[in-house]
Short mmCIF file of C-alpha atoms and ligand atoms in Angstrom, two decimals:
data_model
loop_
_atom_site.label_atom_id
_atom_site.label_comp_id
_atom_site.label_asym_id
_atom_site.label_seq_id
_atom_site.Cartn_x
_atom_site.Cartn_y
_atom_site.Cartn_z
CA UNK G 213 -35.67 -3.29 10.98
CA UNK G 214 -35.36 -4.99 7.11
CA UNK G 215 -31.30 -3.94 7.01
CA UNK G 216 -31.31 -5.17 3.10
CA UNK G 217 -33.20 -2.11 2.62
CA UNK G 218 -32.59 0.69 5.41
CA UNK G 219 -29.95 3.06 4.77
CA UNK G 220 -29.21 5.65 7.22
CA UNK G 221 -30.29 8.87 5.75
CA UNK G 222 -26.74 10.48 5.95
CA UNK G 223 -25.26 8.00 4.10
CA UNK G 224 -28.34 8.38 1.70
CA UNK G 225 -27.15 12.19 1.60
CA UNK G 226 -23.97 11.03 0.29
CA UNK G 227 -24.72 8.63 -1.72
CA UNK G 228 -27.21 11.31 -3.61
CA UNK G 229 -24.09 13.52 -3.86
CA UNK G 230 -22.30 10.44 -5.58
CA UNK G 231 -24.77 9.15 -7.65
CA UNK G 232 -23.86 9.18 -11.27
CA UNK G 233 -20.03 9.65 -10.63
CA UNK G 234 -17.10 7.11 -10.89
CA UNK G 235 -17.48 6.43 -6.86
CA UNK G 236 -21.01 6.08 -6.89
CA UNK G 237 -20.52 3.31 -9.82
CA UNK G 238 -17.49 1.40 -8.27
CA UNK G 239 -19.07 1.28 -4.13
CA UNK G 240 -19.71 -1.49 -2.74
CA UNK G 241 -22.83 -2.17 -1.13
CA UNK G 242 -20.70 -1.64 2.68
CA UNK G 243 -19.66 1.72 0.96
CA UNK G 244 -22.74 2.54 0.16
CA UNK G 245 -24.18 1.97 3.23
CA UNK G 246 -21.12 4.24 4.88
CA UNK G 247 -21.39 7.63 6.54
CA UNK G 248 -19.84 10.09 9.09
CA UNK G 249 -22.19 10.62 11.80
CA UNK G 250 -22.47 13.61 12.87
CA UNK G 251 -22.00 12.58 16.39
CA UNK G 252 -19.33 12.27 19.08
CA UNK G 253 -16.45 13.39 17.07
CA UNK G 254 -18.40 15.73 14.45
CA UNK G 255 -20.26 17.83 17.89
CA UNK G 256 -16.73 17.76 19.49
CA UNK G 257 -15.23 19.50 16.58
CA UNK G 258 -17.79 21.94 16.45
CA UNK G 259 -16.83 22.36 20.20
CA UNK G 260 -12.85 23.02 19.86
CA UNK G 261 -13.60 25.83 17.64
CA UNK G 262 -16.76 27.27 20.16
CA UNK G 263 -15.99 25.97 23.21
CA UNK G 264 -12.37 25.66 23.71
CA UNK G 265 -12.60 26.47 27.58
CA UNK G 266 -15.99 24.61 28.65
CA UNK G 267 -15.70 21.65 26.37
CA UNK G 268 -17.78 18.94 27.90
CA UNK G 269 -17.49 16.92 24.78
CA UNK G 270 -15.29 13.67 24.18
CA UNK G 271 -14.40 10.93 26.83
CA UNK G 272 -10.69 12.24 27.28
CA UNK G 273 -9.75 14.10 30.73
CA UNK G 274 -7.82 17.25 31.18
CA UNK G 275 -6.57 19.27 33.50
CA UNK G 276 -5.36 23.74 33.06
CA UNK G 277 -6.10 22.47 29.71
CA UNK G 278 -3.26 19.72 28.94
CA UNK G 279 -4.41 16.04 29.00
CA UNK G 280 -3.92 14.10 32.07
CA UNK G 281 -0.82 11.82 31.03
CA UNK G 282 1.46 9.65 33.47
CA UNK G 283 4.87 10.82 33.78
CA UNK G 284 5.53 7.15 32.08
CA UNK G 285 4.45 7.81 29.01
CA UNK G 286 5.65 11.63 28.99
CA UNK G 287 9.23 11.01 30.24
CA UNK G 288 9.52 8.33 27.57
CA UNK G 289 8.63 10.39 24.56
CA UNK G 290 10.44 13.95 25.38
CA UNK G 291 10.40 15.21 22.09
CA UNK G 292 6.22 15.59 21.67
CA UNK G 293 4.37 18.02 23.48
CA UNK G 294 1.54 16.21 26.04
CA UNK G 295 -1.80 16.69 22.85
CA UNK G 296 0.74 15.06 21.12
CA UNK G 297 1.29 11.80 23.04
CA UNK G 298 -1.87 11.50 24.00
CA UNK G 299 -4.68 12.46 22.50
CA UNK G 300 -6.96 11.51 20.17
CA UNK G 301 -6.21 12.18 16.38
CA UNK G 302 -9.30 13.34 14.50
CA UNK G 303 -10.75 10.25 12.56
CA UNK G 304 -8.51 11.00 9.35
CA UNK G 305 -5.50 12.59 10.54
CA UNK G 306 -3.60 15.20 12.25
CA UNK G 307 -4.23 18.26 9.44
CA UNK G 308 -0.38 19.34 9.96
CA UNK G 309 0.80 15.29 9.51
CA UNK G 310 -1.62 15.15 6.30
CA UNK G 311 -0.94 18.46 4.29
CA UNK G 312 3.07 17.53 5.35
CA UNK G 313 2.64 13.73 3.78
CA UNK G 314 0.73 15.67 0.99
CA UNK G 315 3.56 17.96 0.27
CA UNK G 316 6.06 14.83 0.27
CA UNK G 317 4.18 13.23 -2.14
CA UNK G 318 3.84 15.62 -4.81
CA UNK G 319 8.14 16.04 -4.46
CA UNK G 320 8.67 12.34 -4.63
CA UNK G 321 6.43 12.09 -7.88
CA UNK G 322 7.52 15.72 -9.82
CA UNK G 323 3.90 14.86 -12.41
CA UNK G 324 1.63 14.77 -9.42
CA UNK G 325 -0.69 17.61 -9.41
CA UNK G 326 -1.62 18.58 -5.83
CA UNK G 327 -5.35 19.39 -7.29
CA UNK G 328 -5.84 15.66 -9.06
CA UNK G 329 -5.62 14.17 -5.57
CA UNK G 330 -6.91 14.35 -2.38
CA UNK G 331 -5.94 15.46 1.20
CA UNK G 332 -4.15 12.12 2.06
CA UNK G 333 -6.10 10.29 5.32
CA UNK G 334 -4.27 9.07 7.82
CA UNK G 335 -5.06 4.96 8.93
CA UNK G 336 -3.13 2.69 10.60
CA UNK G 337 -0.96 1.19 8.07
CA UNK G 338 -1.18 0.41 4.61
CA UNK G 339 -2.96 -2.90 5.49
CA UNK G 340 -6.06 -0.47 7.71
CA UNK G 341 -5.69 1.73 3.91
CA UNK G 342 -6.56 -1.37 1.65
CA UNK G 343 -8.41 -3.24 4.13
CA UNK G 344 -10.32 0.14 4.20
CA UNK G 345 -10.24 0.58 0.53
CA UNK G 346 -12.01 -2.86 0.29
CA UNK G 347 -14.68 -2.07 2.95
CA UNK G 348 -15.73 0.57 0.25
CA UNK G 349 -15.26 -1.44 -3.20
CA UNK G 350 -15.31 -4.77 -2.77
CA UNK G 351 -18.01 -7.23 -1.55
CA UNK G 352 -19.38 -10.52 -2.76
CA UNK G 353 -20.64 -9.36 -6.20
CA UNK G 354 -16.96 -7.91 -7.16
CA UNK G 355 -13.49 -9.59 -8.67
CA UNK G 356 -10.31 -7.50 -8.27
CA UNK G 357 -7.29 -8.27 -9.84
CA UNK G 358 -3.64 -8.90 -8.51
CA UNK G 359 -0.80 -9.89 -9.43
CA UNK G 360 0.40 -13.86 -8.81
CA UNK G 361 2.02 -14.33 -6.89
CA UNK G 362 0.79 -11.47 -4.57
CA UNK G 363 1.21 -10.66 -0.88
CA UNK G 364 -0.58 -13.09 1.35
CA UNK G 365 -2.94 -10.95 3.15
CA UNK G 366 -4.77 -9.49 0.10
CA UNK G 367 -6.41 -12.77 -0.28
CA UNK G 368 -7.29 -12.46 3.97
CA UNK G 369 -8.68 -9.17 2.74
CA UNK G 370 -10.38 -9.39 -0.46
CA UNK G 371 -11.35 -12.51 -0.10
CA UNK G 372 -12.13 -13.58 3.48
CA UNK G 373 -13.17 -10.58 4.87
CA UNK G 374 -14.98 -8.81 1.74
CA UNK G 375 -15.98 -11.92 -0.14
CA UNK G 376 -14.49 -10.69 -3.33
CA UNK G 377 -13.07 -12.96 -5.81
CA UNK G 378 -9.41 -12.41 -6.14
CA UNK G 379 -8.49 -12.74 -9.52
CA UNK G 380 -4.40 -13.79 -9.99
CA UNK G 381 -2.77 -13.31 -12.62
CA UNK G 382 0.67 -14.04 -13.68
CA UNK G 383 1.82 -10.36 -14.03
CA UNK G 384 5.72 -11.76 -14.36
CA UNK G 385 7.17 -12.56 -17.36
CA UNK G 386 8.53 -16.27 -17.06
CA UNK G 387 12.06 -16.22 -18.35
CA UNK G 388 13.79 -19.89 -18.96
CA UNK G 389 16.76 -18.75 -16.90
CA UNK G 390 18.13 -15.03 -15.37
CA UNK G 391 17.14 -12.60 -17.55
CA UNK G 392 17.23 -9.18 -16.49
CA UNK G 393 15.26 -7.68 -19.28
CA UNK G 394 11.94 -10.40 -18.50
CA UNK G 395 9.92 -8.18 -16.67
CA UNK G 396 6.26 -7.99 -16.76
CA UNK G 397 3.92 -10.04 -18.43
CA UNK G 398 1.76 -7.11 -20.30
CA UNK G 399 -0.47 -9.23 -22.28
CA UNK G 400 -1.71 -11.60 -19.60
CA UNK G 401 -2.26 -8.65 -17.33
CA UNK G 402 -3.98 -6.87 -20.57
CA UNK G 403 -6.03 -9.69 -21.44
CA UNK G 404 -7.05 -9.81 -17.40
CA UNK G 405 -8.32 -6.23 -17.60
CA UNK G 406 -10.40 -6.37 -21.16
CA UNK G 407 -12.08 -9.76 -19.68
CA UNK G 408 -13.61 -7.83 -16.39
CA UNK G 409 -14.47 -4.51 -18.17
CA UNK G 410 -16.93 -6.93 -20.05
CA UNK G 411 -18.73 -6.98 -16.60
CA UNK G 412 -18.80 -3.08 -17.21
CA UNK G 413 -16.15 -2.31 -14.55
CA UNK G 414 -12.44 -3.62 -13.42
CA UNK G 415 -10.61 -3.43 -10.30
CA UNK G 416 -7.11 -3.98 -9.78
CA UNK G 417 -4.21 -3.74 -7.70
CA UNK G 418 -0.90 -2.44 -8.24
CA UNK G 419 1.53 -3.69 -5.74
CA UNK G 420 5.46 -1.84 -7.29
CA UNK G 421 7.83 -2.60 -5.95
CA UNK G 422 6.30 -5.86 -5.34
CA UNK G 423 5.76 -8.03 -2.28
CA UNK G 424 6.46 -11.03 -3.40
CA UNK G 425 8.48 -10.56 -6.86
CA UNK G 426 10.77 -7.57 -6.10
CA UNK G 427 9.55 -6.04 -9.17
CA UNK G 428 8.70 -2.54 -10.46
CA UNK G 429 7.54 -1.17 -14.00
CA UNK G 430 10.40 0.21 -16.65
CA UNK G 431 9.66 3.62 -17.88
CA UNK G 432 7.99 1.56 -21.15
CA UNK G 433 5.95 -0.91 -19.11
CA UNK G 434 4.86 2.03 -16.53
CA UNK G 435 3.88 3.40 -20.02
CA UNK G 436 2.42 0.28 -21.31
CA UNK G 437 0.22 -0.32 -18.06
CA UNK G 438 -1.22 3.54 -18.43
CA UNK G 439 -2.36 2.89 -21.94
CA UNK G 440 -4.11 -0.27 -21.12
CA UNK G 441 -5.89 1.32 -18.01
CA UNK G 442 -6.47 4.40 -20.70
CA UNK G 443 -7.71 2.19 -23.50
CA UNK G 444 -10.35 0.17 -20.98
CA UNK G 445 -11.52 3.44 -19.55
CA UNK G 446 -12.57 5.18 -23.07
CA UNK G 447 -14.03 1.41 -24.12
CA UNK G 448 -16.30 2.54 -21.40
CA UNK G 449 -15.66 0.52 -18.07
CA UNK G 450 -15.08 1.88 -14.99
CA UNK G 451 -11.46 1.43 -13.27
CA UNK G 452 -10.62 1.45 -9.81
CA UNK G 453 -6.87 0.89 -9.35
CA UNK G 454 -5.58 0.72 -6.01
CA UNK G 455 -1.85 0.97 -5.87
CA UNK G 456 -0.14 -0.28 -3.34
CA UNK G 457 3.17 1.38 -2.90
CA UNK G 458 3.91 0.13 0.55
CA UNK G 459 7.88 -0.18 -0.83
CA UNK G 460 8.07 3.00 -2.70
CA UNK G 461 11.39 4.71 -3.71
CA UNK G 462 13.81 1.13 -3.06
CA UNK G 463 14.52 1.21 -6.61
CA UNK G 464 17.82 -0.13 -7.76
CA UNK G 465 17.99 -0.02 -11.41
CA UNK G 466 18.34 2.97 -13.84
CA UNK G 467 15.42 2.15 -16.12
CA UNK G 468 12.64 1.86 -13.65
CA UNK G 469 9.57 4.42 -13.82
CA UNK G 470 10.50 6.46 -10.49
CA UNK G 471 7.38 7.45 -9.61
CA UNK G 472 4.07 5.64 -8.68
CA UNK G 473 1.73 4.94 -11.01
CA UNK G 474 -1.09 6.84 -9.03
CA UNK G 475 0.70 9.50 -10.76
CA UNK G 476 -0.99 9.11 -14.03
CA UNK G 477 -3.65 7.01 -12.92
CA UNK G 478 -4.85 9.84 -10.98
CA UNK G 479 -5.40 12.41 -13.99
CA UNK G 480 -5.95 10.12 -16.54
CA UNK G 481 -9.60 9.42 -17.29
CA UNK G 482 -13.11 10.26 -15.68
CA UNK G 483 -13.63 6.55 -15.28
CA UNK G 484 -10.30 5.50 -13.37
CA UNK G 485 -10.81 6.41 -9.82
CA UNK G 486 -7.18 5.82 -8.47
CA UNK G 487 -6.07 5.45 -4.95
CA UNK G 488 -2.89 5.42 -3.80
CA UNK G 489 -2.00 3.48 -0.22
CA UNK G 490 1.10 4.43 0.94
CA UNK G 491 3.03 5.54 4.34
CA UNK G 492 6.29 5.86 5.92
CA UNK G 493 5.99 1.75 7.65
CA UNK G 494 8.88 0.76 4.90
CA UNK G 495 9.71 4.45 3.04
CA UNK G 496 10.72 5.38 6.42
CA UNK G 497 11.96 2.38 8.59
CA UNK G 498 9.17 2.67 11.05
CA UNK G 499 7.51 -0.81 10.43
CA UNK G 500 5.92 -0.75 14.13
CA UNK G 501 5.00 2.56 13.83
CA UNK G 502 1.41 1.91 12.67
CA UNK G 503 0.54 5.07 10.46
CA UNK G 504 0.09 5.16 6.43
CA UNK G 505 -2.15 7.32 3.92
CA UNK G 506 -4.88 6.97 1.50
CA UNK G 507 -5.41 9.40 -1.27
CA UNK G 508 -7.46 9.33 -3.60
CA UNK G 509 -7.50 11.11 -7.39
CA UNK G 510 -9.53 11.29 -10.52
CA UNK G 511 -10.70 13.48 -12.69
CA UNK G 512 -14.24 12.28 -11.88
CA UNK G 513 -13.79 13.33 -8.95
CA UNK G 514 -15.27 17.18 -8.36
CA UNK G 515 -14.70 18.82 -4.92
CA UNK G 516 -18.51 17.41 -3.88
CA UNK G 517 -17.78 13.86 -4.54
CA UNK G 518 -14.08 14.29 -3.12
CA UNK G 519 -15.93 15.40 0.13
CA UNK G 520 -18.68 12.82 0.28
CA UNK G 521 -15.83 9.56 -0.28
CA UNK G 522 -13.59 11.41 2.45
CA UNK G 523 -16.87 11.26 4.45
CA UNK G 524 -17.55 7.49 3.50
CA UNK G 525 -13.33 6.63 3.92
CA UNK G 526 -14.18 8.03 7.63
CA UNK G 527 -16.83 6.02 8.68
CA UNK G 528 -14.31 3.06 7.54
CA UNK G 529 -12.03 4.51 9.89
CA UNK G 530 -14.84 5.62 12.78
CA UNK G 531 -16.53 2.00 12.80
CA UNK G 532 -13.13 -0.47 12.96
CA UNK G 533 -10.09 1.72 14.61
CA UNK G 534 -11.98 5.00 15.33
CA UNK G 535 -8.17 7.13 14.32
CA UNK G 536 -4.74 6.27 13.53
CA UNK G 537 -2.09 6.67 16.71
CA UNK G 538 -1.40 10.30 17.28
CA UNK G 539 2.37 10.36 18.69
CA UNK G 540 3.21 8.58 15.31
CA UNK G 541 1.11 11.19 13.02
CA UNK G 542 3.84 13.51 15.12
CA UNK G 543 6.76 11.71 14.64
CA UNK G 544 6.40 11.31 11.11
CA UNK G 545 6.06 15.40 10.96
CA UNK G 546 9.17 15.27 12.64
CA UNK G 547 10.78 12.81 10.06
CA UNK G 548 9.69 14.79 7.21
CA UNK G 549 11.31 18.27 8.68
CA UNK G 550 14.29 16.93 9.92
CA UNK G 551 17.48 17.74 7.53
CA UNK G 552 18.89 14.83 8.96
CA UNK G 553 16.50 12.47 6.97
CA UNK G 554 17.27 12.80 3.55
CA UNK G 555 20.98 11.44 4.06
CA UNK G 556 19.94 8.30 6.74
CA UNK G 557 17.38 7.50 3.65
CA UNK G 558 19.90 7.58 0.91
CA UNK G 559 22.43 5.61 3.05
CA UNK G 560 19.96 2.93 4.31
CA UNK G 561 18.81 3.09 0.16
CA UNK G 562 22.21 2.19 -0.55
CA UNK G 563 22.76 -0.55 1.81
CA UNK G 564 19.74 -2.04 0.67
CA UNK G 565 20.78 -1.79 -2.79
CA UNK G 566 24.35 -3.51 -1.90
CA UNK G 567 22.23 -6.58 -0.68
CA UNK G 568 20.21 -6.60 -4.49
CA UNK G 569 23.30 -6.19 -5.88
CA UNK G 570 25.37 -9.15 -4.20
CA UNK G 571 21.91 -11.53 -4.81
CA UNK G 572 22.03 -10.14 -8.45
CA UNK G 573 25.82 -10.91 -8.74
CA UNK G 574 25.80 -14.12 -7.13
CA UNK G 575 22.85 -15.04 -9.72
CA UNK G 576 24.71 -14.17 -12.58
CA UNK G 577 27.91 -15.52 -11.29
CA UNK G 578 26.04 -18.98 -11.56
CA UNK G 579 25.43 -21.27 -13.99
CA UNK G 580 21.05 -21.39 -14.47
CA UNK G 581 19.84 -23.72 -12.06
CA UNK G 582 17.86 -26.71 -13.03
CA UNK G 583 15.23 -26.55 -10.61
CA UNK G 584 15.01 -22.73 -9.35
CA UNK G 585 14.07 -19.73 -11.38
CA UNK G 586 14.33 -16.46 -10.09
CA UNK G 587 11.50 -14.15 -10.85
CA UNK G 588 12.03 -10.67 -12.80
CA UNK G 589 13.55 -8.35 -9.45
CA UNK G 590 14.88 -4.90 -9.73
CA UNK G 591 13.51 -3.20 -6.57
CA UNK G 592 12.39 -3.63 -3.18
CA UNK G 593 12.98 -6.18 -0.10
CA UNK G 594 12.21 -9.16 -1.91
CA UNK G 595 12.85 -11.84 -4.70
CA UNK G 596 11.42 -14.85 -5.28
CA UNK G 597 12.62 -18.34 -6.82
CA UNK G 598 9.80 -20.32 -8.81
CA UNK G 599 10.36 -24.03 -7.67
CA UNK G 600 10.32 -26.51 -10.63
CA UNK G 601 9.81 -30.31 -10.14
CA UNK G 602 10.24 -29.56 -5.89
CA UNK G 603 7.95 -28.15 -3.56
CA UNK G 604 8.80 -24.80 -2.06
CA UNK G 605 7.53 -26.04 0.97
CA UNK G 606 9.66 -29.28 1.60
CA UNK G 607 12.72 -26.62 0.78
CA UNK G 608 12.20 -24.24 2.94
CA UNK G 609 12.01 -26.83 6.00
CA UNK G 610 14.58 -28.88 4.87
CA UNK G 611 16.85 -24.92 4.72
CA UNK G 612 15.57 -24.38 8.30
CA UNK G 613 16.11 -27.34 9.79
CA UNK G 614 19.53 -28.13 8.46
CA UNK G 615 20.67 -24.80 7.64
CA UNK G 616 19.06 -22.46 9.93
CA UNK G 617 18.20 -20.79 6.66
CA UNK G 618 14.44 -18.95 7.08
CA UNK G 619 12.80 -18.01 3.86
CA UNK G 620 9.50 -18.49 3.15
CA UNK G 621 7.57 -20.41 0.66
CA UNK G 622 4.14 -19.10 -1.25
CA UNK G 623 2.69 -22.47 -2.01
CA UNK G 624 4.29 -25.48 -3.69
CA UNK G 625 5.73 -23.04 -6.51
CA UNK G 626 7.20 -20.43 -5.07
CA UNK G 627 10.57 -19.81 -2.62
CA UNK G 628 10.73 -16.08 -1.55
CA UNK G 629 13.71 -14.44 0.12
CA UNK G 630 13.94 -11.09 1.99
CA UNK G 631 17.66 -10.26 0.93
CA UNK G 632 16.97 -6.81 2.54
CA UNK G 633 17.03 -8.45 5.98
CA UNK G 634 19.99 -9.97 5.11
CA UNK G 635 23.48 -8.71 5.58
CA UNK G 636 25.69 -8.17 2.14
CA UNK G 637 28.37 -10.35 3.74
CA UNK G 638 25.71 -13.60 4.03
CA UNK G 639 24.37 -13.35 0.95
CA UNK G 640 26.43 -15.21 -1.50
CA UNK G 641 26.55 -18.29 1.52
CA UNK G 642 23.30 -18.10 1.97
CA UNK G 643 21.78 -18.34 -1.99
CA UNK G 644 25.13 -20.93 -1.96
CA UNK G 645 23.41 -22.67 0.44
CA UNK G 646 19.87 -22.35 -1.45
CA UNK G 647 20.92 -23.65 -4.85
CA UNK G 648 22.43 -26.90 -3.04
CA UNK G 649 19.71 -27.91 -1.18
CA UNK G 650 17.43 -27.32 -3.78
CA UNK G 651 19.96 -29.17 -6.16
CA UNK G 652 19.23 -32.19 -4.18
CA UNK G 653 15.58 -32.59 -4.02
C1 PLP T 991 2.68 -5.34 -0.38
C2 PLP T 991 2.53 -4.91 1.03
N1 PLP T 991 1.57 -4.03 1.35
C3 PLP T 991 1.39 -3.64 2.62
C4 PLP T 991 2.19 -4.11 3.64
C5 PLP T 991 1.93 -3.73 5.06
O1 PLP T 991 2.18 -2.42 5.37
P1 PLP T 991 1.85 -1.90 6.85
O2 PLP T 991 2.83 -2.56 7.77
O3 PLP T 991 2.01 -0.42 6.75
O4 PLP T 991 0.45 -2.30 7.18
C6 PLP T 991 3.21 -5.01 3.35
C7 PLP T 991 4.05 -5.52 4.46
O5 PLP T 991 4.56 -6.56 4.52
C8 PLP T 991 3.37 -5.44 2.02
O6 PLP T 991 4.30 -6.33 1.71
#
């Protein structure tokens, strides 16, 4: 079989569908080649509905019609009903879990329009979402853009598995010493974005707050970033933003844009197909949990083309994981009804706050120091020192080893530090500790 040239015809049927529209311009050649077959899981649908007593259809075993289940696994989850520890999910999520994560978007972002976006999909954590998201629009022909420093695995990602190019640039401004009002670099990320929509289309990333900076957009650079993305869509390229929002809502100070971006991004032009990658791993203290969403919204995006990428997102999901763990789809339902959550949120907000606050007040409590800058941070788990004349590296060791001190470094430039896993009581001994070994080197 010549497998440069043989598409299966379902995904041909799709691809028809999305020919012409911001998808069909942006896929990659994997994404093109993706379908849902309609196989196992699309004749065992048709079944539930039909057949709900003689289903002979999927390889799980039940019994008076529950699921077989050992009395393990049911004593030790009391609160979920057997289907719901056990089973399989359908390929992109428990309906219930979806339309709920759905409805808990559009109240954490107050402009989100429930019709710009899609039925969020349910994957196995916001890595499966972007890893996913890169299976569709990324391969060896494409660049995509992200910040630098940037979280460590988009480069295992983009680059290693997808064979992208994985453009950095420095979206943080670079301020000589503290300076709470240096925040994002807007003209290098500008610049960036007007150099790839010469190739006729740009893709980016959007990690706020960010892994490893600590930084999200004011109200005027959220504002700023729109009207670039704006501008290079009616020049005539086509934009796919994928924003990662992995640490949504852990913002600390009063001027930061509240919402995600996807928020805009997904209503603003027929050529910017956003996609937002999100999930409770972080927004809801469940980092083992395994369970995020991918939405997707643009207004080039009709209800055809909405159903053909859902169709291509769940092959993504059929051919690598096959569905996202059920018991968590239910236990997130359960965090999102419970009246208890709103208050544990805002107190483990705050706590998390006190941490920023005693790393912010210890900076400014000190005089600049001559060989570690702190990067613009207003948000999140994480800030990050940029090393000057020492190597992050030799720093970090020399902290572990003598200090028991773990941080980690990005390269030879870059110290970062997780002050949210810190306790407020540590912190001021800890950076204390920091700025003299450092001093030093
Ligand atoms: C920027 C960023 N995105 C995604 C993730 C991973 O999220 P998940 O655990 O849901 O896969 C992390 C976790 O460290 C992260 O820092």
């Amino acid at each position: 079989m010549d497998t440069q040239s043989y598409m299966n015809p379902l995904a041909s049927e799709l691809n028809v569908v999305l020919d012409g529209s911001i998808t069909g311009r942006l896929l990659s050649s994997l994404g093109s080649r993706l379908f849902f077959p309609r196989g196992i899981i699309a004749q065992s649908n048709e079944a539930k509905q039909l057949a709900p007593v003689k289903n002979a259809t999927i390889g799980m075993a039940f019994h008076h019609g529950q699921p077989l289940i050992l009395s393990a696994i049911s004593d030790a989850m009391p609160t979920l009903s057997a289907k719901e520890k056990v089973t399989y999910a359908p390929t992109a999520g428990v309906e219930e879990v979806r339309k709920a994560w759905k409805d808990s978007l559009l109240k954490k972002n107050p402009s989100l329009k429930a019709g710009d976006i899609t039925l969020p999909a349910a994957v196995p954590g916001v890595t499966a979402g972007i890893s996913f998201a890169a299976d569709l629009f990324l391969d060896e022909t494409s660049t995509i853009i992200a910040s630098d420093p940037c979280w460590d695995n988009y480069s295992l990602i983009f680059t290693e598995r997808r064979g992208a190019k994985l453009r950095g640039v420095p979206f943080f401004g670079e301020p000589s010493s503290w300076d709470a009002g240096a925040g994002l670099d807007l003209a290098a990320i500008r610049a960036a974005i007007h150099e790839e929509a010469k190739t006729g289309s740009v893709r980016i990333i959007f990690n706020f707050p960010n892994n490893p900076a600590g930084y999200s957009p004011t109200h005027a650079e959220a504002d700023a970033l729109v009207d670039i993305i704006r501008e290079t869509a009616c020049n005539g390229a086509d934009i796919l933003v994928i924003c990662d929002d992995a640490y949504f809502g852990l913002f600390y100070e009063d001027d930061i844009y509240r919402e995600s971006l996807f928020s805009r991004l997904s209503a603003l032009h027929e050529k910017v197909l956003a996609i937002k990658i999100d999930g409770p791993t972080k927004e809801d203290y469940v980092w083992g949990l395994r369970v995020a969403f991918v939405t997707f919204g643009s207004p080039g995006l009709g209800p055809e083309h909405r159903e053909a990428l859902g169709k291509k997102l769940m092959g993504a999901i059929r051919s690598s994981v096959s569905c996202a763990n059920t018991p968590a789809q239910y236990l997130i339902l359960k965090v999102l009804s419970d009246p208890r959550t709103a208050g544990e949120k805002k107190a483990n907000y705050e706590l998390l706050r006190g941490r920023y606050r005693a790393v912010q007040s210890f900076i400014a409590t000190h005089p600049a120091h001559p060989k570690l800058s702190p990067m613009p941070f207003n948000s999140g788990y994480f800030m990050s020192f940029r090393c000057k004349g020492i190597d992050a590296e030799v720093l970090r060791k020399k902290l572990l080893a003598e200090h028991g001190i773990g941080t980690i470094s990005l390269g030879p430039g870059i110290l970062r530090v997780a002050f949210a896993a810190l306790e407020e009581e540590q912190i001021a001994e800890i950076y204390g500790t920091i700025y003299e070994t450092a001093g030093k080197l």
